[in-house]
Structure formats: C-alpha cells, structure tokens
Amino acid sequence: MVHGQAGQFFPSERFSSGLINDVCQDKYGYIWIATENGLNKFDGYRFTTYLSLPDDSTTLSSNIVTRLYCDKKGQLWVGTRTGLSRYDYASNRFIQYTFPTPNKPRIISVLERKNGEFLFGTSGMGLFELKDNTLHKVPDGHTTQSGNWYFNQMMEDSHGRFWKCGYGEEITMKDQHQVHQFFVQQGIVVKMVEINGDILVIRQHGINRYHQGQMTKADIDLTALGDDNVVISSAFQSRNGNIYIGTRGDGLFILKKGSKKLERVECQLNGLDLNTAKIWCIYEDRIGNIWLGCQSKGLVMIPRIQPQFSSWSFSSQGYRISSTITSICKGDQDMVWAVVQGNGVYGFDKRGHIVSHPASPPSAELIYRDRKKRYWIGTDKALYSYDPQTGRSQYQASFVCDKLNDMTDLGDGRLFISLYSRGFCIYNPEDHSVRKFLATEHDAVRGQLHNNWIMAMMPDRNGYIWMATSAGISCYDPQDDNFHPYGWNSLLEGTMCYSLCETQNGDILIGTDQGLFTYHLGDHQVSRFGYGEGLSNKVVGYIVKANNGDIWCATSMGIWQFDQQRKNFIGHVIGNGLTTKEYINCVGMHTSDDMIYFANNDGLTVFNSTRATGCHKDLPPIKLTGFFVAGNPMTNGPVIETDAYQVSYLDNSITLEFSLLDFVSPDNIIYEYQINGSKWIQKAEGENSIQLNHLQPGIYKIEVRALSAGVYSEIKTITVKVTPPWYQSTWAHIFYLLVGVLLLVALVLSLRRKAHQRMDEEKMKFLMNATHDIRSPLTLIMGPLAKLKSIATNSEEQVYIDTIDRNAQRLMVLVNQILDERRIDKNQMQLHCRETNLVEFISGICKLYQYNANQRNITFLFEHEKNHVLAWVDRINFDKVISNLLSNAFKYTFDGGEVKVVLRETEKEIEIQVIDSGVGFKEEEAERLFDRFYQGRNADDLGMQGTGIGLNLSRSITQMHGGKIKATNRKDGERGACFTVTIPKGYGHLKPEQIITDAPAREILSSGASARQAFHQFHILVVDDDQEIADYINNELGNHYKFDHAPNGKEALKILLTQQYDLVISDVMMPEMDGLTLLKRIKDNPQISQIPVIMLTSKAEVEHKLEGLKSGADAYIAKPFSMEELHIQIDNLIDNVRRLRGKFSGAMQQEERVEKIQVKGNDDALMERVMHSINANLSDPEYNIDTLAADVGISRAQLHRKMKEITGISSGKFLRNLRMEQAARLLRESKVNVSQVAFKVGYADQAHFSTAFKTHFGMSPSEYIETHKE
C-alpha cells in the first residue's frame, strides 16, 4: 500500500544527534525532537538545539532526552536520563523539577489522566505524580500489586482503567476495585492502544488483544512483516484510528482502522530507504503528517495529503544510469518511453515502475512517435525506425551533425529533424529523401534560418514550424517553403532559447536562459513575459500548456505554474512529492489526459496539472520564529508571541525569520514584506528571513505576508522601534543648548587664556633673548671687576666697586631666574637634596640682606625656636626661594619698617615665614601673585615694577621639594604681607636620584701659577663676533698663550685650514656660520679634527649644552664665565694636546706623501697592509672598500670594525680622507691642474671631485689654491 509517493527526509547532520528517542509538537506548531545528545526544535526551516550546560539549572537536566509530552495547558515536558524539566516559553529556558528521592530517575513514560493526575513513569524508581507543581512518589501498590518499579508504557482506556507495563512479561491493569495482572511471552511491550473497547498490546514480536477480561493473541494478519525475526520497535495510533508500526530495520507498516491485516507503507525518500530504516519512534502532528525517528539516520515526515507530484526515479528501483534522460514520448497502454544517453531506452508503466529496457541503436539520443504512431530513434549521426516492444530498429538515414536533437511532424508523414550544429532537415520516409536547411544559405526570396544550433522544434496551429536556437527563434512555412521574418528581436540577442509553446491566443512562449519571453503574433514583437518579471532569474528549460490554459515551466529553480485565472506564478520547488529543484534537461511532455512529464537528474517528475493546481485553501497565520540582532537572538522570550520590539541604535541591523509551520513544502512559500507602507519586496522562494541593516532611529512598521499556490496569507505586522542615542532626545537638545552656552563662555575664556599664554611666551622669549645678550656684557663687567676688587687699595674705590659688584650680582641673579624658569618649563631642572641645617642655611642668606636693612633702617629679624632644624633641600635652588621672598619683602617695605623671617618645626613639616610691614595686597590676588609675569595692583600704585618671575619660580621650586607656598596679609593687626613656605620633613617624598649624601670636598680645578706650566708657545684661535670678548681673553691670558681672533665661523675655518692652532675658543651665536656648524666642520675634517674646541656662549640652557657636547665640543662654558675656570680648561686641553701629539688619527700628517703615514700600536701589521694597498691603488677610480678588504685579506665588516677601533672613523671615510689630503697636497704644490689632481686621487669625474673636495674642506679646489698661494 502506497501511503505517500514522497516524504521529507531530514538527515541527522541538521540537528544534534541521529539517535532519536521521541518526537512531539507543541501548542505553537513547532516540532520537538528528543535525542541522545540534546533537544531540537524545528520550524520548517531551522533546527534549534538545546543542550545541558554544567552548573546551569536553567538548561536541560541531561543531554540524553528520553520523552516529550505537551499537556492540555500547552506546556512542554521534557524527560531525561536524570530527571524532569519543563520548557518555559517566557524565558526560553528550562525549569528543573526536584524528585523526593536521593537519586535522579530516568523518565521513560508520561500520562495525563482524565481525573487530573499527572504521572511520570521511571526506569526502576517507580511512579511519580505532579501535584501543586511538586513531584510526589506514588506509593507501591497504588497502581500495581507487585513491586515492579519499571513503567515502560502507561495508558488510560475509555473506562478510566490504568494500564502499565515494564520491560518484562507482566502487564498490569488497575480499575476502581482492584489490580489485575496479565502475562504474555512475545517480547517487551512497545505500545498499548485501544480499539473499540479492546486493548491491543503491541510487543516486539507480535500483538495481543485484551477482550472482556481475557488477554489473547490478536487475530491480525502479520504476514507483511515477513519472518518471525522482525523486531517491532515503535507504534503509534493516529487520530483516525490507524495504527503505525515501525520496525528495527524492516520499514514501516500500517494497520488501518477496521482492518485485520498489516500492510507495508511505501514512501520514496531522497537519501533514505525507508524499508531498511530502524524506526525508533512515530508521531502524528496536528494536521496528520506522520513523523518517524530513524535511528542513526535522521527524521522522516510523511505528509497526510497525497502528494500532487510523483517522482519516477531510476535509483529507487535499483538502476544506475550514467547520464540523464534526453528524450521521452508516450506509448500505448499508458507506457512512457525514455532515452538515457549512453544507456538506451527504458519503459515506465503508469505507476512509474520501469517495466522494460529494450535494445536500441547505439548512441541513442532521441525517441519520437509521430502522428502516424511510428516510433523513431535519433542517434548522434543517424535516424532509425523503432519498435520499443521488440527492441528492433531499422536504419533510415545518416547525417553530418553533432546529434539529432529534436523532431516533429505535421501528420503528412514527413519528419522535421534538428541536426544540431547543422541546421535542420525534412526527411520523407516514403522515398528516403532528405532536404537540408542551413543558416549559411542566403535566399532573398525564401529568407533564411537564423542559427544552425536548434534546441527545440514545434508546429503551431497554422502549420508553421517554430525553432528555438542559440540565437533567437526562426519560423519556417512548409506550405510556401520560406522563412518568416518573425521572432527576431534585440531582447533575445545573446540568449539561449531552449523551448517553445503556443498559447491559447496563438502567441509563442520562449523558454531561455534568461527567463520566459513571449512572441506576440499581432505585432511580431518579442517581450519578456508580462507577469512575475518573466522568471528572469531562472533558466526555463521546457514549457507546457495544460488543458485549462495554465502554463507550466520546468526551470533551474523548480517547477513554476502560471495561473491564467489569477494571473500569477505559483512555485513548486521542493516537497509535495518533488525531490529535486533543478530541471535543465530541456525534456518534457504533455499528454491528452493532462499529464505532464518533466525530466530530472534521476528520472521523471510526473503530475496531473488539474490535481497539482488543487484548491486554493487559506493559509495559516504567519509566525515570527526568530528575531536576531547581529546574528544573536534578540530576546530570551518567545518571539512567536511578540509583535513589538525595541532595539538600541547600536543594534540597528536586525534579521527576522518567519514560518507558516508548513512542514510539507516550505520551500514553495514566498514571503513578501513592506516597511512603513512602502513597496512590497518579494523574497526568493523558500527564503524565510528578512534582513534590515543600518536602521536609523525611529519606529518601523514591518508587514509580512506569505504566498503559496497563488494564495496570500494574512498580513503579519511587526513593530520595531530603534531608540535614538541619548544625545538625540529632546532633553538632550536642551542640554546641548546649555552646553553650547557654556562652551561659548569657555571658548572666550580659553581664547583669553591662550592670549595670556602667548603673551607670557613672548615675554619669556624676549627675556631669554635679553639674557643671552646680557651675558656677554656681564662677562666683560664681572671679569675685570673681580680683578679690580683684588687690586683695589683705596677704601672709597672699594665702596664703589662693591656697589658695582652687588648690582652685577643682582643682574646675574635675575638672568639666572629666567633661565631657571625655562629649565622648569622643560622639566630639565633636577634636584640634588642634602640634609641641611636650615638655621645656618637661612642665616647665611639673611646676612646678604643685612647691608640693605642697615642702609634703609629696616628692622630685620630671624626668629627660630631651635638652633638645629634639619631638612632635605637642594641648597642651590632652595636658596632662590628664600632670596626671592626676602627680596620681595624688602622691595615693598618702606624705610624704617620691619622684615622678619620665622622658622618653625612641627611633627611632620617645617614652616618658613617671611613677614614684612609693607603695603600688603588685595585678598583676591593671593593666588595670582604666584602666576608668571603677574604684577600686583599695589605694586602698580607704588610704581614698583619687576619681572613677575620671582614668586612663580619660588612656587615651582617649593613644589619640587614636595612643599607648598601661600601668601596672606598679616593677621596681627599690622599692615603687610606674610609668605609661608611649608616643606615635609625627611626625604620620603624625594626620588632616589634626588638624594645625595655629603662627601668630603675635593678640588676639581687647580689654580695658581705654580700649578700651571708655561704654554706660551701654544697658538689659540678665539672665534666671537664680539671683539671685546676676544680682547678681554687676550688681555687676561696673553701672557700664557698666543691668541688670534676670527669674527665668525666661516673666517675661522679658512684660518684653521691655512695655519696651525692648538685650541679653538668659539662663541655659538655668530653671523654667517654659527659655532655649532664650525664645530661640526672641524670634527669632520681630518686635517683639523684633532684640535680641541671650547664653546663659550651665552646659551646656558641644558639642551644647548648637550647639543654642543654631542657635536664634539671638548668643553662648554656659559657666559658670564670665570676667567680662572677658562684658564684651567685651556691648560687641561693644551696638556692633552701636548701628550697626544704624534698619535695616529687616520687622516693626519699627510703633508708630504701618503706613504709617510706611520701607524704605531698593536695593529701595525694591519695598517701596513691597508696603507700598502691604498698607496698602490689610490689613482684607480674603481678602487673601493671591497677591493681594499680583499687586498688586506679580511671581510668588509671586519675591516670596518677594525678601522673604527684604530682610527675612530669608518673605512670608507678613511679612504675618502686620504684621497682628499693627497689632493690638497698636490694642489698646494701647484704642479698639476685640478683635472689631473682628480685623476691622480681616483676621481674620473672632475665635477664629482670638486663637490667632494668642497664638502671636505669647505671650499672649492680653486679657492683652496688661491688660499695657499705664496
């Protein structure tokens, strides 16, 4: 008995496990599948898996799911190997139930009784009842007499009797009065069902019947099962009373209601042979589809309704074909004959069974039955007459072509044959005549064939022969023997035409690789089919017009029906008996009884067009089955019950999934949607998801409808609100307004602050430049002044000298403050703190101001409670704090006033106060007094101007010490100001590198004429644009050295290259060439690189000093300088020159010839080989370091390293210097010109030589010659 021509097979790869234990459908229509590895939910498109997770009580109690049950309230119960769970739709989680036993039982059966009892049977742990949402153990003896605790099967019959069985031979029945027991011996009970008041007990090897108190063997014919070894593994009673029985490897059977004979259920499945399947469980869904859990294979669904399409396949009947069907025709007695390329002819009966495989000519491609009932076979080269009943064939004619592709006739006996690649011909069987037509034959009267590659031929109602070619269509009129100029249109240009069909009104439908087109007979124009965009995204391989006028198209994406009444396309893609989506063989047939045949990859798809159209039933409502944000579920709740969603603007890409929960043919359903009333957008058939990306904040009304068999479902409306970011809300705009006002105010303040900062910076730049300009004059003041102080004898002169000295020192302090400010700005000031007795320290500073106090009759006091107050301070920098505060106090204190310094010590801090009786300040200025360049108003009123740097510097130094400084007006009733400095005790607040311990002082610089040697014979060049500095140095040290002067670096370089000097003293800032550039030129020139250089400059900042030392300066002395310090530095450097004179430098002593160079030391042998190679090859332009390394016998890298160690310069620079020095010697001798000199030292290009010479010596060869002329 064939229950269904085709079912749906879902292989186990699509869900969590192929070991299926149970199947159930919930209240929403989802199919749930219990497996040995998790629980699965199926919506017709997607399987969703639920697994047990460790330490998560909201998941399954175990991954081994044994039973499923949906109760009367719609709740889904899940029994597992270790307990019971209930699925909570609201949270998409599971609620686990606790058993009143120490061990967790395996749930194997569930029963909901009419009296409200809800029972759960276990394997070996008895029966449990759910009351008030709590599980209770059912006492032994309540349902059974014996202590059998296994409840494999339970049922309640129509009389309210309770039936139970375990895994043994015992069956128990309990009525209102007592418990009855029955014993059978035919294996474990698989299922108990009730039929007409009797109980059928289906066991592994038979069926028993309980009737009127007796349990006997049922009088049911089980011969369909075969032998006694067949094992029944599952059974299920459908709502119509049929009983389905599954076996362990022998297929599915049915016991129809009222029947006493078991019958086999046949079902064609793609990927599974049902007759050999192990059917572990059976279930019927609410519309009557039968679901089978096939062990280790997957899930099978057999539809309730007879499928409208049938699949006649070769593989299901045991035939293995090497190709596909290339041609079919209708035979007698409802036979269908088909040709399979390379396999011959096959005959199908009306049920689709292959009943014949007669002999046929080799390489058969085409079978055709003409209107005279004659059969013809076309091969790749020839035509045969044929009798499929006997397999006999007779040769008729041969042709030169690729194959005979198609054939047709008009009933007059002539055959019109497509000779693929060679046009077509007309064959007359009576006289065996052949007339050929080629596209290359041009006839202005008869017209011509458009293309030689003819795919299909069709006669129309007027007797014309239409041909579909690879370049449009052609129409031949046999009556007039000419070609009509029809069918050519630019729309068909570049398209492959596969099939033709005549419509009811005489138009010609054309199936192409770009969809469906229509040739309109009225205006002789071709256009795309006017409905459904003409299937433009599909290959239309074959077209059939049914008896009712509907058009059926076999395409690359299913079978499509055009409903003439509704004027729309209906897609039949998969399911409903269809086992494949692809129909591109371009083979089909329509018979007079309205049967349609389309060839597929494994046989034929067959259907009656009238039945396949079916009734246009209403579709069920659409269910929203998934709402995803970035691929993740939107909510833990049941999306199927929710129609309104809210997402953040950050989650503005969403995906919605829908389903009709139609498990028969979901791939035939087309979903359409529109957003906020816009145009409807159609998805591809079988595609059930809608993806919306980059949604802007707002409310979106998404309307969805489903289309199936030409019928639309009700519209499903989903509302999605994309919440705006907080910054786009109304209150946010108010906030923006307030912020805007604040920003405007802040902008104005910022502009003012930046203007103030720019002004401060300009002031600082001006002061820095001024200090640089002041330092040189200060040198000329303080140097001679120190000498005057040492020789002055007149007391009156001494007073004036002291006055000058005091003010010069004051000017020096001011200059140093400016430099300190800059160092602090650039984080270049480093503290060097020592433990210091502040009493002695401050006393020493106060003594410096005592003279000023005495002169102005100011009472000057230093008060301290102890004589020994220790603190860790940088004595040099902290001195500036106290000095600045005292200087400030004396500045604003009137003559006869009071200045007082108070030192106090607390447990953790030391406080120093400087109190004056001056004018004080306004309270609102207290903080601003420490701002750089700020001048207090009282100072302006008194006409007292300063730089505004001292207090700012004091605050910075105090903060570096970890302290604080503040200014207040006096609180004791007196007028004046009080500045308080607070620093912490100890050194815990200091960094390790800021702490130094005192060490015995040692003399770094020696002084005195006795320590000095007489270096009068040494020659020193002073380079400074200030002539007075040079004169001053010469006056002071002229008795010891011989000095020359150069006004700038450029002049100095020329002098150095022409005269011999032992030392250079250079300023940094000079016109034309500054000191650093001069220093670099000196150190880069081997002729003078050995000369030590002292940089003497007003740029005293650390970065400038480091820059000079990095450039090669031997000493760096800031202006104003101590003449004694300069003298000692000169002595030391001159002494070094004297001791190092004669040492080899790599580029010295080349005055006569290069060969005169002598190298002394441990590397003599290497240098002798180096010099020997260079002397021999100096004039060779190709001579380079690679050649030198080869001559010496070491690698280039080793040579470079050794030359660096010996000479201090690289090997390349050493060679270049030797060439330049040899060139200089030759130029000085004036015996050869510049070109000859270049050639002599290995330069082939004079321009290149001149450039290298100028780079080396700072002047061109010509200038060098002029400089050295006698």
Coordinates of C-alpha atoms in Angstrom, one line a residue, residues 171 186-195 198-211 215-218:
I171 CA 1.1 -6.2 32.1
Q186 CA 6.3 -12.1 22.9
G187 CA 8.9 -9.6 24.0
I188 CA 8.9 -6.2 25.5
V189 CA 5.7 -4.2 25.2
V190 CA 6.2 -1.4 22.6
K191 CA 2.8 0.3 22.8
M192 CA -0.7 -0.2 24.2
V193 CA -3.7 1.2 22.2
E194 CA -7.5 0.9 22.5
I195 CA -9.7 -0.2 19.6
D198 CA -10.4 -3.7 23.4
I199 CA -6.8 -3.1 24.3
L200 CA -4.1 -4.0 21.7
V201 CA -0.8 -4.8 23.2
I202 CA 1.9 -4.4 20.6
R203 CA 5.0 -6.2 21.5
Q204 CA 8.4 -6.7 19.8
H205 CA 7.3 -10.0 18.1
G206 CA 3.5 -9.8 18.0
I207 CA 0.3 -8.3 19.0
N208 CA -2.0 -9.3 21.8
R209 CA -5.6 -8.3 22.4
Y210 CA -7.4 -7.8 25.7
H211 CA -11.1 -8.5 25.3
M215 CA -5.6 -11.4 27.1
T216 CA -5.1 -13.4 24.0
K217 CA -3.2 -13.3 20.7
A218 CA -4.8 -10.8 18.3

